[in-house]
Coordinates of C-alpha atoms in Angstrom, one line a residue:
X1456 CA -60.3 45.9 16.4
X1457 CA -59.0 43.1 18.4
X1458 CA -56.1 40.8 17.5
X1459 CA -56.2 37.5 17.9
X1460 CA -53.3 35.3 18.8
X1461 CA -52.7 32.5 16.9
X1462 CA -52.5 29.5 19.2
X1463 CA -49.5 26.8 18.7
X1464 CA -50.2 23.7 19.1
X1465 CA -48.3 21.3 21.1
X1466 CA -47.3 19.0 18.6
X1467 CA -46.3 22.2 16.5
X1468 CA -43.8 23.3 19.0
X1469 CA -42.3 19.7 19.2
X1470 CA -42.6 19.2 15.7
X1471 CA -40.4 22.1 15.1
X1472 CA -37.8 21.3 17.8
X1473 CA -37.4 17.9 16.6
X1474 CA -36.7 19.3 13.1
X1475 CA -34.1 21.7 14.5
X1476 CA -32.0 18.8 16.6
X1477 CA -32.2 16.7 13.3
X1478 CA -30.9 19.7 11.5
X1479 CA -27.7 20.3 13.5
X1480 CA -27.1 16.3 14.0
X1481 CA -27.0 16.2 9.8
X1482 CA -24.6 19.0 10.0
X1483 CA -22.3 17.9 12.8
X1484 CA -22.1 13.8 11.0
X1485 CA -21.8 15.9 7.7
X1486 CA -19.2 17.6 8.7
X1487 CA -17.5 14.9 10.4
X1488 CA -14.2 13.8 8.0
X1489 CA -14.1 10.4 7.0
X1490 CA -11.5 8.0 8.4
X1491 CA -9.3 6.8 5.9
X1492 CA -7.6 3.1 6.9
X1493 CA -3.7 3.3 7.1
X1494 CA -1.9 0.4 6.0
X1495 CA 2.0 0.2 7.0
X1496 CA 4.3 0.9 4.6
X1497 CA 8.4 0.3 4.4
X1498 CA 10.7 2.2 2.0
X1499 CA 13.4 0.2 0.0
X1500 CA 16.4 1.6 -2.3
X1501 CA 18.1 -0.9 -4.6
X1502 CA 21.1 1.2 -6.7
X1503 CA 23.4 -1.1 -9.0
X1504 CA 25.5 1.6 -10.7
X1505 CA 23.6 4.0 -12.3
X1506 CA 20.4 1.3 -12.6
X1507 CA 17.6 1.7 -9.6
X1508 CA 14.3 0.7 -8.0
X1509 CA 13.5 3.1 -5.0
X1510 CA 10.2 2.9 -3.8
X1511 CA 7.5 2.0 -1.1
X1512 CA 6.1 -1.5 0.2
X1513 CA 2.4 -0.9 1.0
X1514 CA 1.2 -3.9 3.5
X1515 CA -2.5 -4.7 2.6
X1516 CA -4.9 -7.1 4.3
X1517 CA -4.5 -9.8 1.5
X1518 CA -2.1 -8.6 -1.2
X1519 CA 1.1 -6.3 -1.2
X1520 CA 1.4 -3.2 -3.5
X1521 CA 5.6 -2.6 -4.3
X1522 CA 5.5 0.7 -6.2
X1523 CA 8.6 2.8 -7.2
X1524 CA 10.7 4.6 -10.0
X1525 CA 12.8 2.3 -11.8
X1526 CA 15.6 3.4 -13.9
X1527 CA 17.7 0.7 -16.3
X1528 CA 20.9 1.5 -17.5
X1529 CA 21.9 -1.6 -19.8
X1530 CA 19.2 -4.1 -19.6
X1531 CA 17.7 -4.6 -16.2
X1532 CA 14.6 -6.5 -14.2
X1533 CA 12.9 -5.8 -10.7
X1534 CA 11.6 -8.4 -9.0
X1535 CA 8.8 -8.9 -5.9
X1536 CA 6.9 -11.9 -3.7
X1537 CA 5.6 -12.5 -0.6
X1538 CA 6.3 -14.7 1.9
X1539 CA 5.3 -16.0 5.5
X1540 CA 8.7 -14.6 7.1
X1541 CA 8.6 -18.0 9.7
X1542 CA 9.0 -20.2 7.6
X1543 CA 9.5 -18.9 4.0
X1544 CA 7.0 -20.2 2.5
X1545 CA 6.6 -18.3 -0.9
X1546 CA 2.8 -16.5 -1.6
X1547 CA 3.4 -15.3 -5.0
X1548 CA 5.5 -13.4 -7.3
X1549 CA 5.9 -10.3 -9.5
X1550 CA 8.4 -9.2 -12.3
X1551 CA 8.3 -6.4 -14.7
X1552 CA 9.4 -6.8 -18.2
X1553 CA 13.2 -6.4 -19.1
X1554 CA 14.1 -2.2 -19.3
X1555 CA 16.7 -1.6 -21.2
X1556 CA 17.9 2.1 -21.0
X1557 CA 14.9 2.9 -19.9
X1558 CA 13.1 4.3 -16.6
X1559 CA 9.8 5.2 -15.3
X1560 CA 7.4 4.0 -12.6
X1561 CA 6.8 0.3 -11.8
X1562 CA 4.7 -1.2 -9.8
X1563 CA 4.6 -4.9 -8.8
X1564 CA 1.4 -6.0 -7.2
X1565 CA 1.8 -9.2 -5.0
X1566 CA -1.4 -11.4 -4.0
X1567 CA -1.0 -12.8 -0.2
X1568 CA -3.9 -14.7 0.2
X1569 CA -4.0 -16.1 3.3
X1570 CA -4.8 -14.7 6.9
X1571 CA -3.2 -11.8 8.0
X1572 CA -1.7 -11.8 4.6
X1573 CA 2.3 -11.7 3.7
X1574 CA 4.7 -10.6 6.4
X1575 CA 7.6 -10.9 4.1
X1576 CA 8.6 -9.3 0.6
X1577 CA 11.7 -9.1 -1.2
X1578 CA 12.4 -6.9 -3.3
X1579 CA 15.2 -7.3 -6.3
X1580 CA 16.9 -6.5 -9.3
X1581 CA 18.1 -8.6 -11.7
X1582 CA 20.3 -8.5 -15.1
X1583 CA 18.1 -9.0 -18.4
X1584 CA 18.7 -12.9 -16.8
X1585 CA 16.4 -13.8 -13.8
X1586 CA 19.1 -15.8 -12.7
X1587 CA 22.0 -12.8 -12.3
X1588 CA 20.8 -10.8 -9.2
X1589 CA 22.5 -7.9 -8.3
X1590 CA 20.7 -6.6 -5.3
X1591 CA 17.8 -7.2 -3.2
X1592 CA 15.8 -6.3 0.0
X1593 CA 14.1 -8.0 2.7
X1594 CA 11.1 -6.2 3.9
X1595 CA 8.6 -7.1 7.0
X1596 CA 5.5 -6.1 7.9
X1597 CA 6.0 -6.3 11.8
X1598 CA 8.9 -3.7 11.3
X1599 CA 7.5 -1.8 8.9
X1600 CA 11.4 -1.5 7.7
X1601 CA 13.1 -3.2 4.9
X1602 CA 16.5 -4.5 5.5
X1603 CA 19.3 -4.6 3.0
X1604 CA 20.5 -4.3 0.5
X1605 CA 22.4 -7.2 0.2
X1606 CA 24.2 -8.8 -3.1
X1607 CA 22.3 -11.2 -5.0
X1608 CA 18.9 -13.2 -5.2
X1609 CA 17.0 -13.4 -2.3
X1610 CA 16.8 -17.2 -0.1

């Protein structure tokens, strides 16, 4: 009895290498890790007695997150804006409610919605008046540093 071969055709053979190459490519791009953006942040650490807002300034293209824990012994406020750091000109501002004896996390989102967005925050804390401040901190995006603290409201 004699055996035939089975001829392969051409467009078999390229058929079949094409399917491998796609099949490695899909693994190699799924494999790949995605790239996650990294926006700057700065650390501040405002401590008025036992009351204090420690926490991070995370520089976004058009807004500014201020996160942190917040502790308030007595009644106390924590304060945020944004600002063009050239000329001062204020973007917008964030408060949390008055704490009193109180702490947990606060965070203290700030819109800068202009190009290139804020290049300035400060960050402060107040008494249960807006108008008492006790400490603040003046944070820039160019550094990525916040500088302080310094007694009283920010200019």
């Amino acid at each position: 009895m004699v055996r035939l071969k089975k001829a392969k055709s051409r467009t078999r053979k390229v058929g079949a290498v094409v399917a491998a190459v796609a099949s490695v490519t899909g693994m190699v791009f799924a494999a790949a890790p995605a790239t996650a953006v990294a926006y700057p942040t700065s650390t501040f650490s405002i401590q008025v007695g036992a009351s204090y807002y420690k926490g991070t300034v995370t520089w976004y293209n058009r807004s500014v997150g201020v996160t942190g824990a917040f502790k308030a012994v007595g009644c106390r406020r924590v304060y945020a804006d944004t600002r063009i750091a050239n000329s001062g000109r204020r973007l917008d501002w964030q408060s949390s409610s008055t704490w009193c004896d109180e702490s947990g996390p606060a965070t203290l989102p700030v819109n800068a919605d202009v190009a290139g967005g804020a290049t300035k925050v400060n960050v402060w804390m107040t008494t249960g008046n807006p108008n008492e401040g006790l400490e603040h901190f003046s944070c820039y995006r160019d550094f990525s540093t916040c500088f302080g603290p310094y007694v009283g409201l920010p200019q």
